[in-house]
Amino acid sequence: MNGISYLTMFLEPVKPYLDDPAVSEIMINGPRSIYIEKNGHVVHVEETFPSEPALQAAANNIAKSVGRVLNDEYPRLDARLPDGSRVHVVIPPLSRCGTVVAIRKFRTDSLSPENLLKWGSISPEMLSYLEKLVRKRMNILICGATSSGKTSILNVLSSFIDPADRILTIEDSCELQLRQPHLVPFETRRPDKDGKGEVTFRDLLHSALRLRPDRIILGEIRGGEALDLLQAMNTGHSGSMSTIHANNAPDALLRLETCVMYAGFDLPLAAIRNQVTAALNYIVHTGRLEDGSRKVLGISKVLPLDHGEYRIEDQWEWVQTGTDQSGRFTGDFVRHTQN
Ligand SMILES: Nc1ncnc2c1ncn2[C@@H]1O[C@H](COP(=O)(O)OP(=O)(O)OP(=O)(O)O)[C@@H](O)[C@H]1O
Ligand SMILES: [Mg+2]
């Protein structure tokens, strides 16, 4: 029995959803409440686990399959199933509704540029605009809400990188699928049970900068590594890219600023803002819309500061014009400036 079918045995109540390619995410909020995302819509389903111990057994087996444990001391788990699906678990008493499991399924249909176009996630003009930005070695930050498609867009943009470039990628859990030959992929490491051995984004960025990268791709900015990445972007590692949780481009800049503060150097705000605007060239904004589709909602150019305030110039924007008979939004990807 292979790893995934062994695990599926314990996940019996959600097996139909694990098998259904239209389901992208399964969210188990304790034994009695299960939601799924199907065709971009989050819906409640009838299935339940027989009991909390049965659900805990499933969670424990997931943990075991990746050589980890779930207990009072380690009540949270980040894992990747053998088929590439991403799992996060939180157990009681941290979770007050029983064991919580979220499974983001690995897609078998690739999120290729062709598919993004086919699904109306981006227009051909916008895609070739982004391709040019990547080839011109612009520093790009992808922002959006949770599960809006940031990592998927980062993957697509990374595919435009020249195969001759030496690329260093740093991620928490391996989601990028670059095909270029000169690739050095790094993954962070959590501390062991004695709190030792942790290797953070910042540590790996430190190494990356000593390994002569042409480009650095950081899976997601969440803390002080923002400062190191900005410094890298400002010191000759142009063409670097990352993602950040933020609802729009202006918020992404503010969030980036906050992350820089986590680095703990007590830098004056003006200095941080100067670093941010000097480093960053473009922000790409992704979103999941109410019709269930995911789209590139905008591309903005980062301009120099104006009296200490950020300025951005929208280049492209998704503008909804209506809804078709099947409930899907219709609209256009509109070009704002022509320079
Ligand atoms: N353009 C798209 N069309 C349809 N599905 C998509 C699209 N982009 C991403 N997805 C799907 O949406 C889910 C979330 O995608 P992704 O992991 O890229 O989001 P994210 O914003 O990086 O999420 P997180 O906030 O958790 O990091 C995945 O299941 C992915 O396959
Ligand atoms: Mg992501």
mmCIF file of N, CA and C and ligand atoms in Angstrom, residues 86 104 149-152 175 219-220 243 245, ligand 2:
data_model
loop_
_atom_site.group_PDB
_atom_site.id
_atom_site.type_symbol
_atom_site.label_atom_id
_atom_site.label_comp_id
_atom_site.label_asym_id
_atom_site.label_seq_id
_atom_site.Cartn_x
_atom_site.Cartn_y
_atom_site.Cartn_z
ATOM 1 N N ARG A 86 -0.704 19.707 0.757
ATOM 2 C CA ARG A 86 -0.176 20.401 1.937
ATOM 3 C C ARG A 86 -1.179 20.282 3.067
ATOM 4 N N ARG A 104 -4.653 21.166 1.547
ATOM 5 C CA ARG A 104 -4.656 21.824 0.228
ATOM 6 C C ARG A 104 -4.129 20.823 -0.773
ATOM 7 N N GLY A 149 -4.028 32.580 -4.592
ATOM 8 C CA GLY A 149 -3.271 32.131 -5.765
ATOM 9 C C GLY A 149 -1.899 32.779 -5.884
ATOM 10 N N LYS A 150 -1.378 33.320 -4.779
ATOM 11 C CA LYS A 150 -0.080 34.021 -4.817
ATOM 12 C C LYS A 150 1.048 33.071 -5.226
ATOM 13 N N THR A 151 1.122 31.926 -4.521
ATOM 14 C CA THR A 151 2.219 30.995 -4.800
ATOM 15 C C THR A 151 2.124 30.471 -6.230
ATOM 16 N N SER A 152 0.888 30.259 -6.693
ATOM 17 C CA SER A 152 0.715 29.763 -8.064
ATOM 18 C C SER A 152 1.237 30.777 -9.077
ATOM 19 N N GLU A 175 6.799 24.325 -2.460
ATOM 20 C CA GLU A 175 5.632 24.486 -3.339
ATOM 21 C C GLU A 175 6.026 24.938 -4.741
ATOM 22 N N GLY A 219 9.627 32.084 -0.841
ATOM 23 C CA GLY A 219 8.230 31.623 -0.926
ATOM 24 C C GLY A 219 7.224 32.620 -0.383
ATOM 25 N N GLU A 220 7.503 33.141 0.797
ATOM 26 C CA GLU A 220 6.562 34.084 1.405
ATOM 27 C C GLU A 220 7.295 34.942 2.427
ATOM 28 N N THR A 243 6.155 36.548 -2.148
ATOM 29 C CA THR A 243 4.724 36.803 -1.947
ATOM 30 C C THR A 243 4.516 37.346 -0.539
ATOM 31 N N HIS A 245 1.065 38.268 2.369
ATOM 32 C CA HIS A 245 -0.378 38.335 2.643
ATOM 33 C C HIS A 245 -0.786 39.798 2.773
HETATM 34 MG MG MG B 2 1.175 30.635 -0.764
#
